[in-house]
PDB file of C-alpha atoms in Angstrom:
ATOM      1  CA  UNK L   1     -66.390  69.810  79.111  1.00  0.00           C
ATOM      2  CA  UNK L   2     -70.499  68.989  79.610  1.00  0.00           C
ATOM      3  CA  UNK L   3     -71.711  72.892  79.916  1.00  0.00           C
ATOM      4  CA  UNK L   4     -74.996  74.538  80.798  1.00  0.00           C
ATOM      5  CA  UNK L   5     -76.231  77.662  81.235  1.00  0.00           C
ATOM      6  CA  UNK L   6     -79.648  79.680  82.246  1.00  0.00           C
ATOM      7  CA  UNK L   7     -80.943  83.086  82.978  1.00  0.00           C
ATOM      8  CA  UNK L   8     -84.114  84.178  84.565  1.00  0.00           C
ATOM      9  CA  UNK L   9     -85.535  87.572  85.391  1.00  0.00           C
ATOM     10  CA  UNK L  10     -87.042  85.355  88.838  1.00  0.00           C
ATOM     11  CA  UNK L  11     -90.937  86.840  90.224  1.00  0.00           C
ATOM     12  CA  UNK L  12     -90.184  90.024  91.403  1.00  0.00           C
ATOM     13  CA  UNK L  13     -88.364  92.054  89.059  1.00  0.00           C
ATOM     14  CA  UNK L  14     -89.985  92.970  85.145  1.00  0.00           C
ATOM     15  CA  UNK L  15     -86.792  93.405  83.356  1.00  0.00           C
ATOM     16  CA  UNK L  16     -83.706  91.129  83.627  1.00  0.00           C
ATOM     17  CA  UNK L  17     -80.670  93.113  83.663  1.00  0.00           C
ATOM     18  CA  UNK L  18     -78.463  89.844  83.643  1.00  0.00           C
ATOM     19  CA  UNK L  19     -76.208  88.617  80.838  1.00  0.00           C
ATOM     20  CA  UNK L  20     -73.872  85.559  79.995  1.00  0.00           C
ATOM     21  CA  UNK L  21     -71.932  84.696  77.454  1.00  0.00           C
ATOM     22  CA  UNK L  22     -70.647  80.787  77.051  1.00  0.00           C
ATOM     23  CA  UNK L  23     -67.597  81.371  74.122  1.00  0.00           C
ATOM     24  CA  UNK L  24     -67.002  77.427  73.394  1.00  0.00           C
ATOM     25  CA  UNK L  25     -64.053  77.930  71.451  1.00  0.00           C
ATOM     26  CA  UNK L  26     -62.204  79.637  73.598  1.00  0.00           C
ATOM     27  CA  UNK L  27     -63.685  78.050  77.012  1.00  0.00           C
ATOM     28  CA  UNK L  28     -64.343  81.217  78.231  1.00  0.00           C
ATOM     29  CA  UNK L  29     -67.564  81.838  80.346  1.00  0.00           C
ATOM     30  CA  UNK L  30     -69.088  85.113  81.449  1.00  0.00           C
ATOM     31  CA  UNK L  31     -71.443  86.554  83.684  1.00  0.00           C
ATOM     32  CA  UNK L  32     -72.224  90.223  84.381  1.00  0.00           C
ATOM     33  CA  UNK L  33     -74.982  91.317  86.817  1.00  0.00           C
ATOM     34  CA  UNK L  34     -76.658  94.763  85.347  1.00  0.00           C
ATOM     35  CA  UNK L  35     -77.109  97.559  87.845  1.00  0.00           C
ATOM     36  CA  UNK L  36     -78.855 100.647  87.697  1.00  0.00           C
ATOM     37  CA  UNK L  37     -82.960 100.310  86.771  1.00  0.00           C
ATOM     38  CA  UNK L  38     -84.076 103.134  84.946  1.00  0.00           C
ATOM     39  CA  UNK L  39     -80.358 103.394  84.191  1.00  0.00           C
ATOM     40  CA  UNK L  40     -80.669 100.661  81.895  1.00  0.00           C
ATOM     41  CA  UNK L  41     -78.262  97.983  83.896  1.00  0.00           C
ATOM     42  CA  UNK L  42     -78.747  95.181  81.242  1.00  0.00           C
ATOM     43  CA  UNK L  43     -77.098  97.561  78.733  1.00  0.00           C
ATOM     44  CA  UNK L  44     -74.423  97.455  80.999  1.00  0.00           C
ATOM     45  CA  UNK L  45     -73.987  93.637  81.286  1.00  0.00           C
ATOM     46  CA  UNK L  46     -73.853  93.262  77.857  1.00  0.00           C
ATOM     47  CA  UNK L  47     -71.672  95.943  76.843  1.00  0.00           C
ATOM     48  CA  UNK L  48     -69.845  93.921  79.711  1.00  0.00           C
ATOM     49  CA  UNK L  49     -69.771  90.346  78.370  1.00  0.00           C
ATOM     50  CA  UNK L  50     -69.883  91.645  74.472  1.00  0.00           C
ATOM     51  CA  UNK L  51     -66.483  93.091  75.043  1.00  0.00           C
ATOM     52  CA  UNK L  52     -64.978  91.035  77.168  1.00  0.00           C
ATOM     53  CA  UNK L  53     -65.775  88.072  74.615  1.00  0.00           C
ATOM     54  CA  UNK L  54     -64.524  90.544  71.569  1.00  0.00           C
ATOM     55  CA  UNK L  55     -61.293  91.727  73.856  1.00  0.00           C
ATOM     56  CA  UNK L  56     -59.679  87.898  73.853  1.00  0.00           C
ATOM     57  CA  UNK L  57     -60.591  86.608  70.524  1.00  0.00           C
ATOM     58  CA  UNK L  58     -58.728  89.234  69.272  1.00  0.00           C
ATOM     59  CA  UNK L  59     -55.909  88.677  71.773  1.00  0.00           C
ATOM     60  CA  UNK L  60     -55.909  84.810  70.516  1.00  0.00           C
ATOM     61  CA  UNK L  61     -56.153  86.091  66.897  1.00  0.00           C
ATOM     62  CA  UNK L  62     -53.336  88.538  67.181  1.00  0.00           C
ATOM     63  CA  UNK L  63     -50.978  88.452  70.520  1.00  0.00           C
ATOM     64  CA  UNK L  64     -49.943  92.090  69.651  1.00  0.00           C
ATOM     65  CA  UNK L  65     -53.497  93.671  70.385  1.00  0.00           C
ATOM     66  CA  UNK L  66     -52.889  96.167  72.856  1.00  0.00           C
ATOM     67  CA  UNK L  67     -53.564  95.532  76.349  1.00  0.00           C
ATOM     68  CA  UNK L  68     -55.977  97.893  79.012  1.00  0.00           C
ATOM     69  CA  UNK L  69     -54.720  98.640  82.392  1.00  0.00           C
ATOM     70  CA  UNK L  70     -52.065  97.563  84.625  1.00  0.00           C
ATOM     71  CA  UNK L  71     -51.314  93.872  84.056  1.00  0.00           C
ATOM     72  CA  UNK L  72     -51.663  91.912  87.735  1.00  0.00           C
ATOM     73  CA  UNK L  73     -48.072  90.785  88.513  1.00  0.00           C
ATOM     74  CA  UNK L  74     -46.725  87.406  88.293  1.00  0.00           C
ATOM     75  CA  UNK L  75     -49.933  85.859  85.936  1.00  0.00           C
ATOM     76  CA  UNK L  76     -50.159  84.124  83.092  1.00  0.00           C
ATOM     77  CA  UNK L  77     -50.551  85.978  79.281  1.00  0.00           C
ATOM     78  CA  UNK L  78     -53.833  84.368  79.399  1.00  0.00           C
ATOM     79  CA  UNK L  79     -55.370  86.252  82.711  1.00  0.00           C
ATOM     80  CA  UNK L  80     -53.746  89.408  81.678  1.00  0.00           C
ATOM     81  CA  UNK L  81     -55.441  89.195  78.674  1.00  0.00           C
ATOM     82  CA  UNK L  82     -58.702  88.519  80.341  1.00  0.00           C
ATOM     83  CA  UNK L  83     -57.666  91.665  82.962  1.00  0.00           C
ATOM     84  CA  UNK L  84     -57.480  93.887  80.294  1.00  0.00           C
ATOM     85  CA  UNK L  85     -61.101  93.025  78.747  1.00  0.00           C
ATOM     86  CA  UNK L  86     -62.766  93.917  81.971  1.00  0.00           C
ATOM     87  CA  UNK L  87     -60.346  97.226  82.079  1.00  0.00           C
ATOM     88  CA  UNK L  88     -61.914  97.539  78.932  1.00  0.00           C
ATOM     89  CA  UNK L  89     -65.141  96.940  79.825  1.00  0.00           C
ATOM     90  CA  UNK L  90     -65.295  99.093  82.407  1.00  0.00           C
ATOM     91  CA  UNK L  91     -63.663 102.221  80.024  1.00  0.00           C
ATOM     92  CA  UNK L  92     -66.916 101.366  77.828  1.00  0.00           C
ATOM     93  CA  UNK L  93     -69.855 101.229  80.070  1.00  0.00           C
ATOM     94  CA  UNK L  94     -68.355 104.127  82.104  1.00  0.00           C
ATOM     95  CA  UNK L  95     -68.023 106.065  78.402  1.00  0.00           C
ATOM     96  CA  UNK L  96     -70.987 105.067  77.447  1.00  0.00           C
ATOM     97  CA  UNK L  97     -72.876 106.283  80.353  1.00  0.00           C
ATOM     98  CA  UNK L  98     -70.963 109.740  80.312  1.00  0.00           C
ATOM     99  CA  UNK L  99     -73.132 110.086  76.478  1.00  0.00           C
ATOM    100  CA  UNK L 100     -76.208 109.693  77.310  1.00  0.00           C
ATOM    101  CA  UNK L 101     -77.599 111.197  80.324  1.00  0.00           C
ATOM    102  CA  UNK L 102     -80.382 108.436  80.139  1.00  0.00           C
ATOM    103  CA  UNK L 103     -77.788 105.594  81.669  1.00  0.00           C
ATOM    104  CA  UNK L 104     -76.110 108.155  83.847  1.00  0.00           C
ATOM    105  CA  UNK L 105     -75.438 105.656  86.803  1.00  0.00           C
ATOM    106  CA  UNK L 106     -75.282 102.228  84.854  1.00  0.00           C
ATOM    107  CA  UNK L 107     -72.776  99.452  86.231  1.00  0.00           C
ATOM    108  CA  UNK L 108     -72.426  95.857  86.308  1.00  0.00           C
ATOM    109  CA  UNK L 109     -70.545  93.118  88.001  1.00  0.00           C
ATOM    110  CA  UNK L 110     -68.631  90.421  86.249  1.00  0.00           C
ATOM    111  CA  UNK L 111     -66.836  87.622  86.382  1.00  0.00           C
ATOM    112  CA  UNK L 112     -64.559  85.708  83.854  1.00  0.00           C
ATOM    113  CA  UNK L 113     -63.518  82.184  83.487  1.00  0.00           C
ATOM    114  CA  UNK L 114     -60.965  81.933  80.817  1.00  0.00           C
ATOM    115  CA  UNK L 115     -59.449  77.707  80.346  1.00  0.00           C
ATOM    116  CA  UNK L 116     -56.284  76.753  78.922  1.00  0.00           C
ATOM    117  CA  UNK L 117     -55.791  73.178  79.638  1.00  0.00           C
ATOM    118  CA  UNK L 118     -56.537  72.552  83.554  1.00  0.00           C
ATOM    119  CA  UNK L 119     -55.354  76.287  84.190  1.00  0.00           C
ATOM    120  CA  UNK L 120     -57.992  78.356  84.459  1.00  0.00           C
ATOM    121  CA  UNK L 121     -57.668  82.409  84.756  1.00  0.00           C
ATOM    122  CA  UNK L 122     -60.193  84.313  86.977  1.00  0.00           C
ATOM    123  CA  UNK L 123     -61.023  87.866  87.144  1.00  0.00           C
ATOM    124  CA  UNK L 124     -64.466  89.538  88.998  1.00  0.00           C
ATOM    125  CA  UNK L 125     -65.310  92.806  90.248  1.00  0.00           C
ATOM    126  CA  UNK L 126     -68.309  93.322  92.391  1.00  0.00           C
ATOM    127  CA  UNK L 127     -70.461  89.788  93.783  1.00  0.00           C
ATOM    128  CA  UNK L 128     -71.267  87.736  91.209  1.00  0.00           C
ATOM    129  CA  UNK L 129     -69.325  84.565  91.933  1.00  0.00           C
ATOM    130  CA  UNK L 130     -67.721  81.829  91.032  1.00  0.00           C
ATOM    131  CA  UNK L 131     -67.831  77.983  93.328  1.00  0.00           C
ATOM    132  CA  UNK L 132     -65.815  74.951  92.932  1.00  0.00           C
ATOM    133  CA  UNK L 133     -67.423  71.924  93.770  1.00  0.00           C
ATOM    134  CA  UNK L 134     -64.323  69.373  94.441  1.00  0.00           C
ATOM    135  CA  UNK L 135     -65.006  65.689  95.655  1.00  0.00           C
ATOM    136  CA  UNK L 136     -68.445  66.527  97.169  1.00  0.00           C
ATOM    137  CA  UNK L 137     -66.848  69.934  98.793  1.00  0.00           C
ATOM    138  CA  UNK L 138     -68.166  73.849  97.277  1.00  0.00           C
ATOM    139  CA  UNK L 139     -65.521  76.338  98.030  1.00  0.00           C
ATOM    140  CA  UNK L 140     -66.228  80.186  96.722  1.00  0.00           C
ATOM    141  CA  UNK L 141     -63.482  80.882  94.378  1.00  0.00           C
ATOM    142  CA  UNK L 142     -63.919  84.706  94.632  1.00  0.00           C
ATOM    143  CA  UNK L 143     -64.638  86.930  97.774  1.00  0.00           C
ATOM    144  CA  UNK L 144     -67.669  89.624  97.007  1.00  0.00           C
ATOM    145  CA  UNK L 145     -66.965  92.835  96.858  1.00  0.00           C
ATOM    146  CA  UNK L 146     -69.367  94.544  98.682  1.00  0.00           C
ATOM    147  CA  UNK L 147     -70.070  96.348 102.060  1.00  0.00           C
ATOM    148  CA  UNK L 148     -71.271  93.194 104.185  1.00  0.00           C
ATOM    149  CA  UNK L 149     -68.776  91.423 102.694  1.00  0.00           C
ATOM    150  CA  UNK L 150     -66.178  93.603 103.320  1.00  0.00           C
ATOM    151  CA  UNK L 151     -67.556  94.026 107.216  1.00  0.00           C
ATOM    152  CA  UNK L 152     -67.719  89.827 107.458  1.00  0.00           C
ATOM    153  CA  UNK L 153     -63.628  90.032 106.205  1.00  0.00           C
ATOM    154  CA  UNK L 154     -63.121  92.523 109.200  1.00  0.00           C
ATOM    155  CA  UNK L 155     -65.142  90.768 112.125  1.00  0.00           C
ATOM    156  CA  UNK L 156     -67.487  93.324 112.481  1.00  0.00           C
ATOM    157  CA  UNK L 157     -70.378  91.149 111.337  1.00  0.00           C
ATOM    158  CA  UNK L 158     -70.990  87.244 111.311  1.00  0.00           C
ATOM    159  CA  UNK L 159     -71.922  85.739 107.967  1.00  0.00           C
ATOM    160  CA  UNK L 160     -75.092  84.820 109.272  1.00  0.00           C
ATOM    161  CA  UNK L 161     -75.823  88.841 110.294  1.00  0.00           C
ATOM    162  CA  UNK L 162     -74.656  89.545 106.274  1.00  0.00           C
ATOM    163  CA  UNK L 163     -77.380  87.142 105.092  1.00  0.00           C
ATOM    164  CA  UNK L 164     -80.057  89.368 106.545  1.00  0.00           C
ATOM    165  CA  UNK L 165     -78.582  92.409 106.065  1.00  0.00           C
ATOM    166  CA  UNK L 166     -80.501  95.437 104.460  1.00  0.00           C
ATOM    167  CA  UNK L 167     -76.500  96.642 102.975  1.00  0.00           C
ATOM    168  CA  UNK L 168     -76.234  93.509 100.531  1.00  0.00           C
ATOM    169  CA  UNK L 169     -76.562  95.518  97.424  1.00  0.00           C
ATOM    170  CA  UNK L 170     -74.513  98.251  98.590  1.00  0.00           C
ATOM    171  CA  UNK L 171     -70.948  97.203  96.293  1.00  0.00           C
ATOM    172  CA  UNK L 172     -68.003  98.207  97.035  1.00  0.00           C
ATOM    173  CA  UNK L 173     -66.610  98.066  93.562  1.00  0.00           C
ATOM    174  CA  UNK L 174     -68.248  97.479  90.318  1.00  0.00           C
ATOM    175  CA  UNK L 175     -68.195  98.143  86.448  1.00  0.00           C
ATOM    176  CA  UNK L 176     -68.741 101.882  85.378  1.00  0.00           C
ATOM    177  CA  UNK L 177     -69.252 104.182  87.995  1.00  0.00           C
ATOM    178  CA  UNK L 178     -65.191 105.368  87.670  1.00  0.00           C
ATOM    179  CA  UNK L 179     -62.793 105.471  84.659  1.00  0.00           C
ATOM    180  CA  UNK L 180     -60.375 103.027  86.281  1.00  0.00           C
ATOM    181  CA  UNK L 181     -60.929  99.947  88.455  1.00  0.00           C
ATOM    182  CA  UNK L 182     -59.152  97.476  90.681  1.00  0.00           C
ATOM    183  CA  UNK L 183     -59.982  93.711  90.191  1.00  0.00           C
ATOM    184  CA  UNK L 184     -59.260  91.130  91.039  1.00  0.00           C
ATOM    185  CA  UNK L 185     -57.061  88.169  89.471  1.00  0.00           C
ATOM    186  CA  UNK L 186     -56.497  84.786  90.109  1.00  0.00           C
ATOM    187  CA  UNK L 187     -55.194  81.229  88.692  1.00  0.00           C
ATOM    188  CA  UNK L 188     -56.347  78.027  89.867  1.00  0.00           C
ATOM    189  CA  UNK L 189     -55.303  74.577  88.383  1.00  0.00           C
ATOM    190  CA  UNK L 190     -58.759  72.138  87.828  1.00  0.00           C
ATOM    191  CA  UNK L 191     -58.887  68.854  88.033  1.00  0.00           C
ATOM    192  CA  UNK L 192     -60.889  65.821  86.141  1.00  0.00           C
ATOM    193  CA  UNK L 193     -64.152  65.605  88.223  1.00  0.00           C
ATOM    194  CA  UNK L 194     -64.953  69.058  89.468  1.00  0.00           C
ATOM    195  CA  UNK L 195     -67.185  71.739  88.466  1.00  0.00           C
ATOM    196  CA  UNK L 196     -66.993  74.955  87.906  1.00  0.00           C
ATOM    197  CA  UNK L 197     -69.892  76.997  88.850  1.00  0.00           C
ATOM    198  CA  UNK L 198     -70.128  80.952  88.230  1.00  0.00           C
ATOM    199  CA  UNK L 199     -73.363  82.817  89.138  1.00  0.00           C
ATOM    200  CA  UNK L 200     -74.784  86.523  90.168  1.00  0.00           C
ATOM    201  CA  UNK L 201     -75.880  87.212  93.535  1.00  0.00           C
ATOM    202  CA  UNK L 202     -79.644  86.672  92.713  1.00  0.00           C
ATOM    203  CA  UNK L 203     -79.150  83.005  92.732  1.00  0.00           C
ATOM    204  CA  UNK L 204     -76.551  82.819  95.158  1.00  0.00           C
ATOM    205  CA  UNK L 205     -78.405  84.721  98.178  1.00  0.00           C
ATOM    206  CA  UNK L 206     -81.434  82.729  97.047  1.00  0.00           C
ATOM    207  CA  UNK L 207     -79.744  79.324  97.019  1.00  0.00           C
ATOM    208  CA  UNK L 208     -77.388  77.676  99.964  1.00  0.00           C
ATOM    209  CA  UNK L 209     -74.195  76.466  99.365  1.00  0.00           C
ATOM    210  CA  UNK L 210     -75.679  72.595 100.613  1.00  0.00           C
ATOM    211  CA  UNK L 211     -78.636  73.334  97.923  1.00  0.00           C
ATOM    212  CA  UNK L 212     -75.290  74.029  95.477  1.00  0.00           C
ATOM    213  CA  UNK L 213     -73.572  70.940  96.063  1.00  0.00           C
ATOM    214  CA  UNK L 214     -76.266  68.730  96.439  1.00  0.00           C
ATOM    215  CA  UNK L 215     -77.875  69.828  93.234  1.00  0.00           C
ATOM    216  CA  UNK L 216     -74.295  69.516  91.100  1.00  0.00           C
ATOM    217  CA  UNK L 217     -73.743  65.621  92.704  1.00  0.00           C
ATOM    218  CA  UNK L 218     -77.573  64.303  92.099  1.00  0.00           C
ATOM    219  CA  UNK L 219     -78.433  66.310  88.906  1.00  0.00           C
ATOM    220  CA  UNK L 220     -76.857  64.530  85.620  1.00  0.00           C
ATOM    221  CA  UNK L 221     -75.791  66.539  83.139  1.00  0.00           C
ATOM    222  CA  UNK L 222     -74.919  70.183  83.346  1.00  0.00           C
ATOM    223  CA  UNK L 223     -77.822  71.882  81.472  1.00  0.00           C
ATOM    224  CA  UNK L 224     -80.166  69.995  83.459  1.00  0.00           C
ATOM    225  CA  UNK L 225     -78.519  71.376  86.781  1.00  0.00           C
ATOM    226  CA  UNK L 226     -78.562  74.711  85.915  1.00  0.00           C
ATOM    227  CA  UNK L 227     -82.196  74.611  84.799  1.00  0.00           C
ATOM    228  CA  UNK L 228     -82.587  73.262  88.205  1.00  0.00           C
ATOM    229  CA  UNK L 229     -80.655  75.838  90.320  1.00  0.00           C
ATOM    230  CA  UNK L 230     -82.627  78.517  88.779  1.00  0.00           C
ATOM    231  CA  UNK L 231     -85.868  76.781  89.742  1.00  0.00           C
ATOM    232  CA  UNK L 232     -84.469  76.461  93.052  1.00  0.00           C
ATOM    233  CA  UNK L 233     -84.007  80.399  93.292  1.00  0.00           C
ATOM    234  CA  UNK L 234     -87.147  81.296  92.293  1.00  0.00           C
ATOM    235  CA  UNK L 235     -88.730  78.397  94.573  1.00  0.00           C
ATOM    236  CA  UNK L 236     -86.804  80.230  97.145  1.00  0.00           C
ATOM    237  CA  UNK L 237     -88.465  83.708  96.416  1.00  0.00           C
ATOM    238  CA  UNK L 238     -86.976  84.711  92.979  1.00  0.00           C
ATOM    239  CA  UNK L 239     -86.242  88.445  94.275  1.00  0.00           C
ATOM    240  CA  UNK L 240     -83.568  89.207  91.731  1.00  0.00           C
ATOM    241  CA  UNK L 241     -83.127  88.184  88.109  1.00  0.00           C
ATOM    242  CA  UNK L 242     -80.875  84.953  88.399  1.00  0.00           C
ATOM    243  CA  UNK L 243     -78.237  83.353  85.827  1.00  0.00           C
ATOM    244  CA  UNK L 244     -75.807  80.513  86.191  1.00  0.00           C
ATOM    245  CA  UNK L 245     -73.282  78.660  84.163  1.00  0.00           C
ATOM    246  CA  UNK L 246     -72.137  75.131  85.059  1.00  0.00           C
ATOM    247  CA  UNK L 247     -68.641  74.224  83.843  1.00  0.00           C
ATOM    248  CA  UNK L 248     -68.513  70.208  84.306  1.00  0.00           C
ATOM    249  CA  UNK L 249     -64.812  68.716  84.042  1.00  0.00           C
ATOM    250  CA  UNK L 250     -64.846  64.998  82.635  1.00  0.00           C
ATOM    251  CA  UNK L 251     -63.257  62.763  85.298  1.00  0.00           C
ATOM    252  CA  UNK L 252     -60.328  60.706  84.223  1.00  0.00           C
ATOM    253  CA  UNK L 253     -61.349  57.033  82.749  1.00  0.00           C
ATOM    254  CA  UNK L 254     -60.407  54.214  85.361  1.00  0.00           C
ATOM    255  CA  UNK L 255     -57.773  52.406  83.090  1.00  0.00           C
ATOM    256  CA  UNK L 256     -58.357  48.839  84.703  1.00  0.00           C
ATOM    257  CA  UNK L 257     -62.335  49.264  84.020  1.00  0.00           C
ATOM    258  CA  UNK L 258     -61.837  50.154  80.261  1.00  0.00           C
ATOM    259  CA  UNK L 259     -59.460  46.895  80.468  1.00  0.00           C
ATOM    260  CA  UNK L 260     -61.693  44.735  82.209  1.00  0.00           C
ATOM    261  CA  UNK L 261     -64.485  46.094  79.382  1.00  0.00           C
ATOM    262  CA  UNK L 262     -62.572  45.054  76.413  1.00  0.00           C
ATOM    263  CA  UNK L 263     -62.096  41.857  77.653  1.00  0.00           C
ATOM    264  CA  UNK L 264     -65.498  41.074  77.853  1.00  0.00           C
ATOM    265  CA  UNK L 265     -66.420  41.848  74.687  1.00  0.00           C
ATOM    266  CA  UNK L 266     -63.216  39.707  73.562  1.00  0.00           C
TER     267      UNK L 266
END
């Protein structure tokens, strides 16, 4: 995998309350959008990705550690492990913010992308999201849990009515305001050639899905295209503290060109 990452606090906002966390070992990537200002959000995020990160190296280190939550039916070990680090995360922030009256009303979103092989296991709550850009086309792996979301899902709104609505930060589910949460689980199978791309809201409402795709296909290697989609959202108005990670799968050597290679140099 070619990998890249960035955060930003953009040139509105004088804290960033982002965090990421790229575990290479594992292949697991992480990205947790902190909410709550004075609440201290980025304490949030990373008690977010810290534990989510600590939760499945010691489920790969010992299979018996205890899971958190209900397990989402008919998955894989692998996502119900990941499932049960953002149940944990959740129990965490939510304790954490019951202590000390000072991040009384601290949350975060997050999302997970957990590899094993071409499976890959993926878990969100709230609107940070993860694309997949596949033979030139970006599909949205995960659907945003928030109100204008929510109101696009149910025809009361266009998507183009959500774009400039004053309800985009209003979620509908997120880290730490209850004890319990529902997320949301998924599998997907990846193939040689695509990219993975997971990202809060701050880049993608400041960055179209075209400026995505085209960025991913013209921009080689990943680092350098997540240096440039972050440029992008701040050249777009930077509201919100940005952060991106690019997952970049090889694609599969043409066997005849290797071939035809070693025959010229024979």
């Amino acid at each position: 995998m070619d990998v890249g990452a960035r955060t930003d606090v953009g040139r509105v906002r004088e804290n960033n309350e982002d965090s990421f966390l790229v575990v290479a070992p594992l292949e697991l990537f992480v990205v947790s959008d902190g909410m709550g200002g004075e609440a201290h959000g980025e304490v949030a995020s990373a008690i977010a990705v810290e534990t989510i990160a600590e939760h499945c190296q010691a489920g790969e280190t010992d299979p018996a550690t205890p899971l958190f939550g209900e397990a989402p039916p008919g998955l894989s070990a692998r996502s119900n492990r990941l499932a049960s680090a953002i149940n944990l995360a959740n129990s965490r922030i939510y304790e954490a913010s019951e202590r000390d009256p000072g991040q009384r009303g601290m949350g975060a979103t997050v999302v997970a992308a957990w590899f094993d092989g071409p499976k890959l296991s993926l878990v969100h709550v709230g609107d940070s999201r993860v694309y997949l850009l596949r033979a030139g086309a970006l599909e949205q792996l995960t659907a945003d849990h928030s109100l204008v979301a929510e109101q696009v899902r149910r025809g009361f709104i266009t998507p183009q009515q959500a774009e400039s609505s004053e309800l985009q930060n209003v979620l509908t589910r997120a880290l730490g305001p209850h004890h319990e949460i529902e997320l949301d689980a998924v599998e997907h199978t990846l193939k040689p050639g695509d990219f993975l791309i997971l990202c809060t809201d701050g880049l993608s409402r400041m960055v179209s899905d075209e400026e995505i795709a085209s960025t991913l296909l013209t921009t080689p290697g990943a680092q350098a295209a997540a240096d440039r989609l972050i440029e992008l959202a701040n050249e777009n108005g930077g509201v919100d503290n940005s952060t991106v990670i690019i997952v970049s799968i090889p694609p599969e050597h043409d066997g005849l060109l290797d071939k035809l290679k070693l025959w010229r140099r024979d």
